[in-house]
XYZ file of C-alpha atoms in Angstrom:
529
model
C -0.009 0.054 -0.082
C 1.072 3.528 -0.831
C 1.679 5.726 2.143
C -0.231 8.822 1.717
C 2.026 11.826 2.249
C 0.738 14.413 4.961
C 0.551 17.906 3.362
C 0.331 20.722 5.688
C -1.753 23.681 4.578
C 0.361 26.796 4.206
C -0.654 29.353 6.487
C -0.306 33.016 4.963
C -0.368 36.011 7.426
C -1.430 39.264 5.857
C 1.075 42.288 6.743
C -1.433 44.225 8.447
C -2.230 41.012 10.684
C 1.570 40.599 11.195
C 2.086 44.232 12.405
C -0.778 43.742 14.746
C 0.432 40.558 16.292
C 3.956 42.039 16.575
C 2.767 44.996 18.498
C 0.870 42.876 20.726
C 4.133 40.398 21.174
C 6.068 43.729 21.880
C 3.744 44.634 24.627
C 3.661 41.247 26.178
C 7.375 41.115 26.100
C 7.798 44.537 27.674
C 5.963 43.163 30.584
C 8.213 40.259 31.312
C 11.476 42.104 30.563
C 10.324 44.967 33.167
C 9.350 42.192 35.559
C 12.885 41.004 35.360
C 14.199 44.434 35.762
C 16.177 44.407 32.739
C 18.242 47.543 32.371
C 21.716 48.815 31.084
C 23.937 51.818 31.844
C 25.506 53.527 29.151
C 28.042 56.755 29.032
C 26.728 60.070 27.674
C 28.930 62.979 27.039
C 28.129 66.249 28.562
C 28.624 68.601 25.567
C 29.492 71.504 27.616
C 31.824 70.123 30.292
C 32.930 67.091 28.440
C 32.426 64.972 31.348
C 31.396 61.299 30.975
C 27.882 60.805 32.601
C 26.246 57.526 33.306
C 22.763 57.014 32.053
C 20.440 54.163 32.951
C 18.160 52.610 30.402
C 15.174 50.555 31.586
C 12.621 48.821 29.592
C 9.265 50.390 29.836
C 6.069 48.071 30.927
C 3.498 48.939 28.273
C 1.096 46.332 29.682
C 0.102 48.475 32.607
C -2.395 51.339 33.308
C 0.088 54.084 32.249
C 1.291 52.253 28.837
C -2.136 51.262 27.741
C -3.154 54.880 28.072
C 0.051 55.638 26.078
C -0.834 53.440 23.283
C -4.554 54.513 23.101
C -3.674 58.313 23.472
C -0.915 58.194 20.840
C -2.309 56.124 18.172
C -3.593 58.668 15.893
C -0.729 61.174 16.824
C 2.028 58.739 16.183
C 0.395 57.871 12.626
C -0.072 61.509 11.688
C 3.519 62.138 12.584
C 4.749 58.931 10.857
C 7.290 60.288 8.277
C 6.516 57.606 5.696
C 2.888 58.771 5.510
C 3.207 62.495 4.699
C 5.917 61.982 2.409
C 4.551 59.196 0.531
C 0.991 61.122 -0.080
C 3.024 64.239 -1.393
C 5.264 62.089 -3.595
C 2.148 59.992 -5.029
C 0.378 63.330 -6.018
C 3.091 63.975 -8.563
C 3.677 60.254 -9.577
C -0.055 59.842 -10.161
C -0.207 62.632 -12.651
C 2.993 61.611 -14.597
C 1.397 58.114 -14.816
C -2.121 59.253 -15.560
C -1.163 61.378 -18.269
C 0.630 58.622 -19.991
C 4.183 60.223 -19.664
C 5.515 57.226 -17.761
C 4.413 54.923 -20.795
C 5.979 57.190 -23.372
C 9.207 57.786 -21.456
C 9.494 54.015 -20.733
C 8.889 53.355 -24.537
C 10.909 55.895 -26.049
C 13.928 56.058 -23.293
C 13.918 53.487 -20.872
C 13.293 50.476 -23.126
C 16.380 51.179 -25.035
C 18.621 50.789 -21.824
C 19.870 47.246 -21.217
C 18.492 45.615 -18.049
C 21.870 45.803 -16.423
C 22.400 49.244 -17.182
C 18.837 50.059 -15.929
C 19.558 48.193 -12.793
C 22.789 49.989 -12.164
C 21.026 53.351 -12.647
C 18.110 52.661 -10.068
C 20.627 51.225 -7.495
C 23.216 54.411 -8.201
C 20.247 56.752 -7.847
C 18.864 54.802 -4.809
C 22.270 54.910 -3.093
C 22.796 58.630 -3.376
C 19.347 59.316 -2.474
C 20.301 59.189 1.290
C 22.087 62.351 0.824
C 18.239 63.618 1.691
C 17.193 61.606 4.481
C 15.045 58.819 3.438
C 13.290 60.466 0.221
C 14.488 57.440 -1.886
C 11.842 55.120 -0.557
C 8.824 57.205 -1.450
C 10.062 58.384 -4.815
C 11.812 55.107 -6.107
C 9.726 52.264 -5.204
C 6.520 53.562 -6.873
C 8.082 55.050 -9.766
C 10.274 51.852 -10.491
C 7.234 49.952 -10.137
C 5.394 51.715 -12.650
C 8.458 51.933 -15.097
C 8.826 48.111 -15.054
C 5.216 47.640 -15.384
C 5.279 49.773 -18.739
C 8.360 47.968 -19.851
C 6.621 44.685 -19.716
C 8.956 43.727 -16.748
C 8.000 42.341 -13.562
C 7.160 45.388 -11.283
C 8.030 43.367 -8.191
C 11.604 43.405 -9.220
C 11.581 47.020 -9.553
C 10.407 47.660 -6.261
C 12.961 44.891 -4.876
C 15.742 46.789 -6.754
C 14.577 50.343 -5.409
C 14.388 49.230 -1.963
C 17.753 47.388 -1.745
C 19.406 50.203 -3.147
C 18.164 52.669 -0.667
C 18.266 50.579 2.329
C 21.433 48.484 1.858
C 23.306 51.544 0.463
C 22.205 54.220 3.007
C 25.725 54.612 4.132
C 27.137 55.909 1.095
C 26.474 58.811 -1.183
C 28.395 61.281 -3.613
C 28.344 64.381 -1.297
C 27.906 65.453 2.025
C 24.371 64.915 3.287
C 21.750 65.226 6.389
C 23.876 62.017 7.841
C 27.071 63.997 8.625
C 25.044 66.698 10.113
C 23.389 64.177 12.344
C 26.575 62.200 13.343
C 29.384 64.647 13.681
C 28.696 66.246 16.777
C 28.710 62.814 18.662
C 31.726 61.843 16.899
C 33.486 65.033 17.846
C 32.576 64.727 21.620
C 33.732 61.218 21.744
C 37.032 62.221 20.067
C 37.535 64.832 22.524
C 37.668 62.275 25.478
C 41.049 61.303 24.191
C 42.124 64.661 22.245
C 40.270 67.853 23.432
C 41.338 69.557 20.400
C 40.288 67.078 17.915
C 37.758 68.357 15.120
C 35.621 66.233 12.879
C 34.707 68.089 9.404
C 31.796 67.510 7.285
C 33.757 66.085 4.493
C 35.904 63.636 6.589
C 34.114 60.789 4.923
C 33.615 62.221 1.371
C 36.279 60.247 -0.583
C 35.354 56.783 0.840
C 31.565 57.603 0.384
C 31.969 58.354 -3.410
C 34.095 55.231 -4.112
C 31.621 52.837 -2.126
C 28.697 54.318 -3.898
C 30.000 53.105 -7.279
C 31.368 49.836 -5.858
C 28.119 48.964 -4.063
C 26.104 49.940 -7.167
C 27.993 47.440 -9.390
C 28.009 44.633 -6.932
C 24.222 45.117 -6.348
C 23.632 45.242 -10.135
C 25.414 41.490 -10.222
C 23.300 40.453 -7.268
C 20.020 41.734 -8.860
C 20.811 40.502 -12.347
C 22.346 37.091 -11.548
C 20.631 35.951 -8.459
C 17.387 37.824 -7.621
C 15.950 38.577 -11.285
C 15.598 34.930 -12.414
C 13.241 34.459 -9.468
C 10.975 37.421 -10.975
C 10.666 36.048 -14.471
C 8.212 38.008 -16.659
C 4.379 37.437 -15.846
C 1.298 38.818 -17.459
C -0.099 41.663 -15.170
C -3.564 43.156 -15.357
C -3.287 47.075 -16.034
C -6.512 48.528 -14.921
C -5.327 52.021 -14.881
C -7.221 54.681 -17.198
C -3.935 55.142 -19.028
C -3.766 51.633 -20.130
C -7.432 51.516 -20.927
C -6.901 54.221 -23.464
C -4.053 52.635 -25.137
C -6.135 49.416 -25.552
C -9.055 51.452 -27.005
C -6.796 53.361 -29.243
C -5.417 49.918 -30.824
C -8.834 48.488 -31.274
C -10.589 51.740 -32.644
C -8.070 53.976 -34.358
C -6.789 53.907 -37.941
C -3.140 53.858 -38.789
C -3.434 57.329 -39.585
C -4.548 58.301 -36.046
C -1.609 56.090 -34.495
C 0.767 58.116 -36.441
C -0.788 61.109 -35.095
C -0.736 59.646 -31.695
C 3.070 58.768 -31.814
C 3.684 62.670 -33.230
C 1.816 64.014 -30.190
C 3.848 61.730 -27.950
C 7.254 62.762 -29.415
C 5.941 66.510 -29.039
C 4.672 66.139 -25.542
C 7.808 64.120 -24.393
C 10.312 66.852 -25.902
C 8.264 69.607 -24.348
C 7.691 67.915 -21.024
C 11.518 67.257 -20.609
C 12.308 70.912 -21.652
C 10.075 72.199 -18.959
C 11.587 69.678 -16.473
C 14.946 71.177 -17.103
C 13.820 74.492 -16.418
C 12.328 73.574 -13.193
C 15.526 71.978 -12.148
C 17.475 75.115 -13.085
C 15.079 76.994 -11.065
C 15.212 74.614 -8.251
C 19.134 75.012 -8.237
C 19.119 78.865 -8.248
C 16.820 78.249 -4.997
C 19.998 76.673 -3.444
C 22.439 79.582 -4.493
C 23.148 82.295 -1.575
C 23.326 86.083 -2.109
C 21.757 86.309 -5.542
C 18.605 88.345 -6.417
C 15.581 86.234 -5.132
C 18.009 83.124 -4.371
C 18.503 81.084 -1.362
C 14.695 80.342 -0.994
C 15.535 76.966 0.273
C 18.462 77.857 2.499
C 18.354 78.372 6.157
C 20.079 81.666 6.450
C 20.377 81.390 10.052
C 23.176 78.912 9.726
C 26.612 80.063 9.319
C 28.073 77.377 7.068
C 26.594 76.600 3.490
C 26.124 72.744 4.080
C 24.254 73.499 7.372
C 22.076 75.885 5.379
C 21.241 72.934 2.991
C 21.073 70.217 5.363
C 20.818 71.532 8.796
C 17.929 70.713 11.397
C 15.869 73.627 9.896
C 16.798 73.179 6.177
C 13.999 74.351 4.032
C 15.721 72.152 1.378
C 15.167 68.957 3.044
C 11.667 69.737 4.454
C 10.588 70.924 0.958
C 12.452 68.294 -1.388
C 9.489 65.875 -1.615
C 7.201 68.751 -2.374
C 9.245 70.041 -5.017
C 9.775 66.925 -7.000
C 6.119 66.126 -6.686
C 5.517 69.700 -8.153
C 7.903 69.077 -10.808
C 6.238 65.725 -11.664
C 2.827 67.616 -11.699
C 3.996 70.300 -14.161
C 5.853 67.692 -16.563
C 2.731 65.538 -16.510
C 0.366 68.284 -17.293
C 2.755 69.767 -20.007
C 2.911 66.248 -21.641
C -0.979 65.651 -21.206
C -1.793 68.837 -22.838
C 0.548 68.462 -25.686
C 0.232 64.869 -26.438
C -3.671 65.353 -26.134
C -3.965 62.510 -23.559
C -6.121 64.690 -21.375
C -8.995 67.014 -22.311
C -9.774 68.736 -18.998
C -9.016 69.066 -15.306
C -11.825 66.782 -14.518
C -10.694 63.881 -16.876
C -6.978 64.260 -15.269
C -8.302 63.957 -11.684
C -10.354 61.109 -12.554
C -7.385 59.337 -14.029
C -5.246 60.577 -10.893
C -7.879 59.054 -8.389
C -7.903 55.849 -10.359
C -4.043 55.427 -9.686
C -4.302 56.579 -6.148
C -7.129 54.273 -5.421
C -4.696 51.332 -5.453
C -2.543 52.644 -3.035
C -5.188 52.908 -0.193
C -3.981 49.539 1.059
C -0.417 50.993 1.854
C -1.949 53.858 3.864
C -3.774 51.367 6.126
C -0.699 49.273 6.533
C 1.288 52.503 7.498
C -1.094 52.821 10.333
C -0.346 49.631 11.812
C 3.322 49.952 11.211
C 3.404 53.222 12.877
C 1.632 51.691 15.812
C 4.100 48.890 15.999
C 7.079 50.966 15.716
C 6.114 53.595 18.299
C 5.298 51.004 20.658
C 8.618 49.392 20.240
C 10.439 52.580 20.658
C 8.405 53.682 23.897
C 9.552 50.444 25.453
C 13.047 51.181 25.145
C 14.008 47.525 24.216
C 15.880 48.679 21.175
C 18.010 51.302 23.319
C 18.630 48.756 26.021
C 20.000 46.191 23.407
C 22.237 49.067 21.811
C 23.441 49.886 25.433
C 24.232 46.205 26.058
C 26.478 45.975 22.781
C 28.195 49.005 23.942
C 29.140 47.253 27.071
C 30.416 44.253 24.956
C 32.634 46.458 22.652
C 33.866 48.298 25.625
C 35.067 44.989 27.031
C 36.947 44.061 24.108
C 40.760 43.094 24.729
C 41.772 43.281 21.209
C 42.338 45.953 18.621
C 42.796 46.502 14.833
C 40.622 44.418 12.416
C 39.384 42.158 15.072
C 37.902 45.149 16.812
C 36.669 46.650 13.336
C 34.771 43.118 12.764
C 33.552 43.163 16.170
C 32.084 46.873 15.974
C 30.451 46.270 12.576
C 28.715 43.096 13.523
C 27.580 44.602 16.978
C 26.057 47.550 14.888
C 24.462 45.408 12.344
C 22.734 43.444 14.919
C 21.742 46.694 16.790
C 20.358 47.943 13.348
C 17.699 45.249 13.547
C 16.038 47.039 16.641
C 17.238 50.606 16.182
C 17.192 51.796 12.445
C 18.239 55.381 13.092
C 21.975 55.961 12.854
C 22.236 59.052 15.066
C 20.045 57.168 17.941
C 22.559 54.197 17.897
C 25.627 56.561 17.428
C 24.721 58.474 20.676
C 25.025 55.705 22.696
C 28.064 53.853 20.912
C 30.177 56.844 19.931
C 31.525 57.305 23.597
C 32.628 53.906 23.684
C 33.452 52.957 20.130
C 35.456 56.232 19.165
C 37.922 56.282 22.022
C 38.613 52.654 21.890
C 39.400 52.965 18.169
C 41.540 55.997 18.736
C 43.636 54.009 21.199
C 43.883 51.411 18.348
C 45.294 54.096 16.058
C 41.913 54.063 14.074
C 40.455 57.845 13.222
C 37.223 58.932 14.597
C 36.033 59.805 11.084
C 36.788 55.903 10.012
C 34.861 55.263 13.028
C 31.938 57.314 11.946
C 32.019 55.509 8.533
C 32.252 52.148 9.907
C 28.746 53.075 11.913
C 27.437 54.104 8.478
C 28.505 50.972 6.821
C 27.459 48.887 9.723
C 24.012 50.566 9.739
C 23.423 49.655 5.995
C 24.159 46.053 6.386
C 20.731 45.022 7.897
C 18.469 48.173 7.727
C 16.593 46.605 4.858
C 15.528 43.191 6.748
C 13.802 44.638 9.827
C 10.032 45.626 9.749
C 11.036 48.164 12.483
C 12.399 50.201 9.513
C 9.650 52.786 9.178
C 9.804 52.349 5.363
C 9.486 48.629 5.204
C 5.725 49.129 5.085
C 6.034 50.943 1.867
C 7.890 48.273 0.457
C 5.671 45.400 1.511
C 2.678 47.335 0.777
C 3.722 47.991 -2.912
C 4.861 44.157 -3.258
C 1.316 43.182 -2.513
C -0.459 46.045 -4.965
C 1.572 44.421 -7.914
C 1.173 40.776 -6.710
C -0.379 39.030 -9.540
C -0.558 35.863 -7.472
C -3.667 34.723 -5.284
C -1.450 34.393 -2.112
C -0.782 37.315 -0.318
C 3.087 38.461 0.104
C 3.861 37.958 3.898
C 6.569 39.757 6.003
C 8.502 36.732 5.874
C 8.477 36.247 1.993
C 9.258 40.091 1.521
C 12.154 39.539 3.549
C 13.062 36.345 1.809
C 13.593 38.307 -1.578
C 16.103 40.467 0.225
C 18.399 37.919 1.920
C 20.687 37.086 -0.805
C 21.204 40.973 -1.438
C 21.766 41.389 2.348
C 24.331 38.664 2.857
C 26.576 39.654 -0.094
C 26.434 43.256 0.870
C 27.317 42.633 4.380
C 30.279 40.701 3.196
C 31.006 43.477 0.868
C 30.835 46.125 3.359
C 32.980 44.251 5.724
C 35.633 43.684 3.109
C 35.532 47.389 1.820
C 36.184 48.483 5.398
C 39.074 45.987 6.150
C 40.787 46.729 2.711
C 40.737 50.112 3.090
C 41.826 50.088 6.482
C 44.951 47.968 5.454
C 45.622 50.119 2.712
C 45.471 53.372 4.675
C 43.863 55.009 1.837
C 42.278 58.549 2.562
C 38.524 58.459 3.544
C 38.012 62.345 3.337
C 39.724 65.440 2.474
C 43.058 65.106 4.376
C 41.717 62.424 6.546
C 42.918 58.726 6.668
C 41.628 55.525 8.213
C 44.366 55.979 10.832
C 45.509 58.502 12.969
């Protein structure tokens, strides 16, 4: 007799349910850790006296009267203040216009389709990597755009989403110019360095050379990973395009004569040409807003700051705060110019209806963001992540070795911490007073220590649901998922694992190689003292 094989039914949990369950688990876990009186002390530097002060972090119990009161009273507040929400909604306004008017389809057909797959992947990864110069803008712009471009190019949009997300998340530590990360990290690096040398100064360009080099290196490595390992898993499939733009294309194929088709192609060329010209003019105006001391210039600069870099990337920078809006506005203008010239829109009502057709598909992402915001805010309130970082700072502080073994220990420790605290500055506040002096005693410069943080932070940033923008990634995967089965959190992370592992190894080899060679990492700065 043939034995019947027992088949276990696959149980798939929707991402929304996953975030709810993870939130409940964190609440219960906070109760257990609080009862166990889990706490950690870490060193904090007084910026005025430069004295090292001890701070104690304890796990906060949210399964209590005050804890439950916090969850209930802050649910809406945390959602409204959730950074991905506002940035995504503003970005989608512009993206919906360029997509609904047909600009994306035409641009893809006449420009993108002529680019080879490997070159397109490299371009996306390169742009995604350098996008970290302006906080997290890459997630909200590139994920929706790449999905739309890949779909129009008859490629699997899921691959476009994965490519964009990998580029931003795992390349976050690199860029081609000084950005917001330096502004956020340098103060802690300088204070920690002064524990050894009171006169030590860390400049904003101290990591510039290595950042530029690594940007190209990671983009090349990432291209090989995507093309050789990940892309074969996302073989082309037939996707249902239910947007208004696609419906018009189908109707035109059926109803229009050959003469009308030629007219449409002529209008597309005119529309594309004029919209690109307008886009270039907009970019020139945008650049003019960043030039100080000229008539009507400097609109996006914080003139209260003394240095130009802080005027652009400081805490109150109008450039950073308004960048998403400016890009969205550019898309709106480009889309309208194309739609009017190519005659794909007749009036404002038709344009708005087409945009709403596109925007209706992303409502599920907004709902997912609510539960993601609750999960992340609850986790942060428990202090579990900060306590874990504090424990690793003690582990590093107790290390009895130096040089390459110390670098590897620090990188692995920060990478693990990155699973629980995704903001580099939050980790560095706790780790800098330990890591920087310890490495200075091993003849490793504070500037190199700072870049080690940036590299290590990028190693695991993309595979944790605690990353605020992870919800956008998984949300868009399910929007363009043509299978009946939902893409779960586990499945979404599994797409990223090959990229994560190879990039982790690459980051470690790059850091060690740079240290051995003693090559400059910035202007007048080396990896060693």
